[in-house]
Short mmCIF file of C-alpha atoms in Angstrom, two decimals:
data_model
loop_
_atom_site.label_atom_id
_atom_site.label_comp_id
_atom_site.label_asym_id
_atom_site.label_seq_id
_atom_site.Cartn_x
_atom_site.Cartn_y
_atom_site.Cartn_z
CA MET A 1495 13.65 3.27 1.45
CA THR A 1496 11.16 5.66 -0.08
CA ALA A 1497 12.08 9.06 -1.48
CA THR A 1498 9.95 11.94 -0.24
CA ALA A 1499 9.58 15.60 -1.19
CA ALA A 1500 11.74 16.57 1.80
CA GLY A 1501 14.21 13.68 1.77
CA ALA A 1502 13.76 9.96 2.38
CA SER A 1503 11.87 7.55 4.60
CA LEU A 1504 12.84 4.19 6.09
CA SER A 1505 9.91 1.91 6.88
CA ALA A 1506 9.56 -1.70 8.07
CA THR A 1507 6.82 -3.80 9.68
CA ASP A 1508 6.72 -6.81 12.03
CA VAL A 1509 10.28 -6.29 13.21
CA ALA A 1510 11.55 -8.85 15.71
CA ALA A 1511 13.84 -8.05 18.61
CA GLY A 1512 17.47 -8.31 17.54
CA ALA A 1513 16.67 -7.63 13.89
CA THR A 1514 18.56 -5.02 11.87
CA VAL A 1515 16.68 -2.50 9.74
CA GLU A 1516 18.78 -0.70 7.14
CA ALA A 1517 18.20 1.93 4.49
CA ASP A 1518 20.36 3.36 1.71
CA PHE A 1519 19.30 6.98 1.19
CA GLY A 1520 21.44 7.54 -1.89
CA ASP A 1521 21.69 11.30 -2.43
CA ALA A 1522 18.15 12.05 -1.24
CA VAL A 1523 19.20 13.56 2.11
CA GLY A 1524 21.89 16.22 2.22
CA ASP A 1525 23.29 19.46 0.82
CA ASP A 1526 26.37 20.55 -1.09
CA ALA A 1527 28.73 19.64 1.78
CA VAL A 1528 27.15 16.60 3.41
CA THR A 1529 25.07 13.64 2.24
CA VAL A 1530 23.49 11.13 4.62
CA ASP A 1531 24.21 7.82 2.90
CA GLY A 1532 22.25 5.48 5.11
CA LEU A 1533 20.95 4.38 8.47
CA SER A 1534 21.15 1.07 10.35
CA ILE A 1535 19.00 0.23 13.38
CA GLU A 1536 19.20 -2.89 15.56
CA THR A 1537 16.03 -3.39 17.60
CA ALA A 1538 15.85 -4.40 21.24
CA SER A 1539 12.10 -5.14 21.21
CA ASP A 1540 9.50 -6.75 18.95
CA LEU A 1541 7.93 -3.89 16.99
CA ASP A 1542 4.87 -3.70 14.80
CA SER A 1543 6.50 -1.00 12.68
CA VAL A 1544 9.61 1.13 12.38
CA THR A 1545 9.55 4.43 10.52
CA VAL A 1546 12.30 7.04 10.21
CA ASP A 1547 11.89 10.15 8.06
CA ALA A 1548 15.13 11.97 7.21
CA ARG A 1549 15.52 15.44 5.72
CA ALA A 1550 18.23 18.05 5.40
CA LEU A 1551 17.74 21.39 7.18
CA ASP A 1552 19.06 24.91 6.83
CA ALA A 1553 20.08 26.71 10.03
CA ALA A 1554 17.03 28.97 9.61
CA ASP A 1555 14.74 25.92 9.59
CA LEU A 1556 15.94 24.38 12.86
CA PRO A 1557 13.06 23.48 15.23
CA ASP A 1558 12.18 25.97 17.96
CA GLY A 1559 14.54 25.62 20.92
CA THR A 1560 17.35 24.17 18.81
CA PRO A 1561 20.23 26.64 18.49
CA ALA A 1562 22.75 26.55 15.67
CA LEU A 1563 25.96 24.68 16.45
CA ASP A 1564 28.64 27.15 17.50
CA GLY A 1565 31.78 27.33 15.39
CA ALA A 1566 33.38 29.30 12.58
CA GLY A 1567 33.11 26.50 10.01
CA SER A 1568 30.15 25.62 7.81
CA VAL A 1569 27.64 23.24 9.40
CA SER A 1570 25.12 20.93 7.73
CA TYR A 1571 21.96 19.85 9.53
CA VAL A 1572 19.68 16.84 9.17
CA GLU A 1573 16.60 15.80 11.11
CA PHE A 1574 15.37 12.28 11.83
CA GLU A 1575 11.72 11.93 12.86
CA THR A 1576 10.63 8.51 14.14
CA ALA A 1577 7.35 6.67 14.56
CA GLY A 1578 6.45 3.25 15.99
CA PHE A 1579 9.32 2.98 18.48
CA ASP A 1580 11.19 4.78 21.26
CA SER A 1581 14.89 4.99 22.13
CA GLU A 1582 14.61 2.07 24.56
CA ASP A 1583 13.38 -0.12 21.69
CA VAL A 1584 16.74 0.31 19.92
CA SER A 1585 19.90 -1.48 21.03
CA SER A 1586 22.12 0.35 18.52
CA ALA A 1587 21.87 2.77 15.60
CA THR A 1588 24.50 3.97 13.15
CA VAL A 1589 24.42 6.90 10.74
CA ALA A 1590 26.62 6.78 7.62
CA PHE A 1591 27.41 9.98 5.74
CA THR A 1592 29.76 11.55 3.22
CA ALA A 1593 31.27 14.94 3.96
CA ASP A 1594 33.40 17.43 2.05
CA ALA A 1595 35.83 18.40 4.81
CA GLU A 1596 37.12 21.38 2.85
CA ALA A 1597 33.60 22.74 2.39
CA ILE A 1598 32.96 22.36 6.10
CA GLY A 1599 36.24 24.06 6.92
CA ALA A 1600 37.63 21.11 8.87
CA ALA A 1601 40.49 18.67 8.57
CA PRO A 1602 39.19 15.28 7.37
CA GLU A 1603 39.96 13.68 10.74
CA ASP A 1604 38.02 16.43 12.56
CA VAL A 1605 34.70 15.94 10.73
CA THR A 1606 32.18 15.07 13.45
CA LEU A 1607 28.50 14.22 13.80
CA PHE A 1608 26.66 16.05 16.59
CA ARG A 1609 23.22 15.31 18.04
CA PHE A 1610 20.97 17.81 19.82
CA ALA A 1611 19.45 16.22 22.94
CA ASP A 1612 18.55 17.34 26.46
CA GLY A 1613 18.92 21.00 25.47
CA GLU A 1614 22.52 20.76 24.21
CA TRP A 1615 24.66 19.63 21.31
CA ASN A 1616 26.36 16.31 21.99
CA GLU A 1617 29.45 15.22 20.07
CA LEU A 1618 29.13 11.65 18.80
CA GLU A 1619 32.13 9.40 18.31
CA THR A 1620 32.71 9.58 14.58
CA THR A 1621 34.87 7.17 12.56
CA ALA A 1622 36.47 8.26 9.29
CA GLU A 1623 36.22 5.61 6.59
CA ASP A 1624 37.66 5.83 3.04
CA ASP A 1625 36.95 8.54 0.43
CA GLY A 1626 35.39 11.07 2.77
CA THR A 1627 32.82 8.71 4.27
CA TYR A 1628 32.09 8.55 7.99
CA THR A 1629 30.03 6.53 10.47
CA ALA A 1630 28.78 7.45 13.92
CA ALA A 1631 26.74 5.54 16.48
CA THR A 1632 23.85 7.41 18.07
CA PRO A 1633 21.81 6.66 21.22
CA GLY A 1634 18.68 8.21 19.71
CA PHE A 1635 17.17 10.35 16.98
CA SER A 1636 16.51 14.09 16.74
CA VAL A 1637 18.33 16.92 14.94
CA PHE A 1638 21.93 16.25 13.88
CA ALA A 1639 24.73 18.49 12.65
CA VAL A 1640 27.92 17.72 10.77
CA GLY A 1641 30.80 20.07 11.53
CA SER A 1642 34.30 20.17 12.94
CA GLY A 1643 35.16 18.44 16.17
CA SER A 1644 36.53 21.79 17.36
CA ASP A 1645 33.04 23.35 17.10
CA GLY A 1646 31.08 24.17 20.22
CA ALA A 1647 29.51 20.98 21.53
CA THR A 1648 28.65 21.22 25.21
CA ASN A 1649 28.89 17.49 25.87
CA GLN A 1650 30.52 14.39 24.46
CA ASP A 1651 28.62 11.10 24.48
CA GLY A 1652 30.57 8.24 26.02
CA ALA A 1653 33.09 10.48 27.84
CA ALA A 1654 34.59 8.80 30.78
CA SER A 1655 34.24 10.30 34.26
CA GLY A 1656 37.37 11.54 35.93
CA ASP A 1657 38.80 9.91 39.04
CA ASP A 1658 37.52 11.67 42.14
CA GLY A 1659 40.75 11.00 43.93
CA THR A 1660 39.13 9.22 46.87
CA ASP A 1661 41.83 6.56 46.61
CA GLY A 1662 44.01 9.13 48.31
CA ASP A 1663 42.16 8.36 51.56
CA ASP A 1664 43.44 4.82 51.38
CA GLY A 1665 46.95 6.21 51.16
CA ALA A 1666 46.34 8.33 54.23
CA ASN A 1667 45.07 5.26 56.09
CA ALA A 1668 48.15 3.37 55.00
CA ASP A 1669 50.32 6.16 56.41
CA ALA A 1670 48.41 6.06 59.67
CA ASP A 1671 48.84 2.29 59.83
CA GLY A 1672 52.52 2.77 59.20
CA THR A 1673 52.74 5.22 62.10
CA ASP A 1674 50.92 2.79 64.38
CA GLY A 1675 53.30 0.09 63.26
CA GLY A 1676 56.23 2.30 64.20
CA GLU A 1677 54.81 2.80 67.66
CA ASP A 1678 54.38 -0.95 68.07
CA GLY A 1679 57.95 -1.38 66.95
CA SER A 1680 59.16 1.09 69.58
CA ALA A 1681 57.24 -0.81 72.24
CA ALA A 1682 58.84 -4.05 71.10
CA SER A 1683 62.25 -2.42 71.35
CA ASP A 1684 61.50 -1.32 74.89
CA GLN A 1685 60.58 -4.88 75.80
CA THR A 1686 63.85 -6.12 74.36
CA VAL A 1687 65.80 -3.54 76.32
CA GLY A 1688 63.97 -4.60 79.49
CA SER A 1689 64.93 -8.23 78.94
CA THR A 1690 68.57 -7.28 78.37
CA SER A 1691 68.62 -5.23 81.56
CA GLY A 1692 67.19 -8.16 83.52
CA GLU A 1693 69.92 -10.46 82.23
CA ALA A 1694 72.54 -7.92 83.31
CA VAL A 1695 71.05 -7.84 86.82
CA VAL A 1696 71.13 -11.64 87.05
CA GLU A 1697 74.75 -11.73 85.90
CA GLN A 1698 75.72 -9.02 88.43
CA PHE A 1699 73.93 -10.80 91.26
CA GLY A 1700 75.55 -14.10 90.31
CA GLY A 1701 78.99 -12.49 90.41
CA SER A 1702 78.32 -11.14 93.94
CA LEU A 1703 77.44 -14.62 95.19
CA VAL A 1704 80.72 -16.02 93.87
CA ALA A 1705 82.66 -13.24 95.63
CA LEU A 1706 80.86 -13.86 98.94
CA ALA A 1707 81.53 -17.60 98.70
CA GLY A 1708 85.26 -16.97 98.15
CA LEU A 1709 85.42 -14.59 101.13
CA PHE A 1710 83.64 -17.13 103.33
CA ALA A 1711 86.13 -19.81 102.30
CA LEU A 1712 89.06 -17.57 103.25
CA VAL A 1713 87.53 -16.87 106.67
CA VAL A 1714 87.04 -20.60 107.28
CA LEU A 1715 90.68 -21.32 106.37
CA ALA A 1716 91.91 -18.53 108.63
CA VAL A 1717 89.91 -19.82 111.59
CA ALA A 1718 91.16 -23.34 110.96
CA GLY A 1719 94.75 -22.08 110.86
CA VAL A 1720 94.39 -20.28 114.20
CA ALA A 1721 92.93 -23.39 115.78
CA LEU A 1722 95.79 -25.55 114.60
CA GLY A 1723 98.33 -23.04 115.88
CA ARG A 1724 96.91 -23.18 119.40
CA ARG A 1725 97.35 -26.90 119.50
#
């Protein structure tokens, strides 16, 4: 790390993919409320050089097109300017900083690092360590702000998408299948009833045959009796 008139600079050469470049900025970058303690970068590519210049900013000194972070609390700004690499050359990067939550006007657990990218302030997932120190992972470098998590970020990095509810269609299909099943069940019941009716017809027909056979036997006996009487 090299101290500069505006802040501090991290510089390294011949950096291999998978290497970690770190810098301890001390108290060179910050203001009365926030101090950027250090920066850690893990590379995804072989790089000839890695350079990151860090400096604190006042709201009036924000680059053109970068609005102040909305919110009633005090906000501290810092800018990271890079050279020798792009975002895709970095697999991970972490910013460490110390913040006076009372000076910011936030509860200690609400102190948050924000990054300005794609025309909006993005809230970064910030972890509170001990003694007012914090760490936050960042997907890239630009202008950052430290404020309260209740301040007006328009996006939150890493937020999960909501369920679109399309699973409900599966439920509807299940209901339809259930209805079809009920119809099949009714058909099966009709078949059972048909079989039962057929058995009843067979039983009734069988009973009629027995009655006819008995009647025929009586007629035969009567005729035989008449014939014997004539003799």
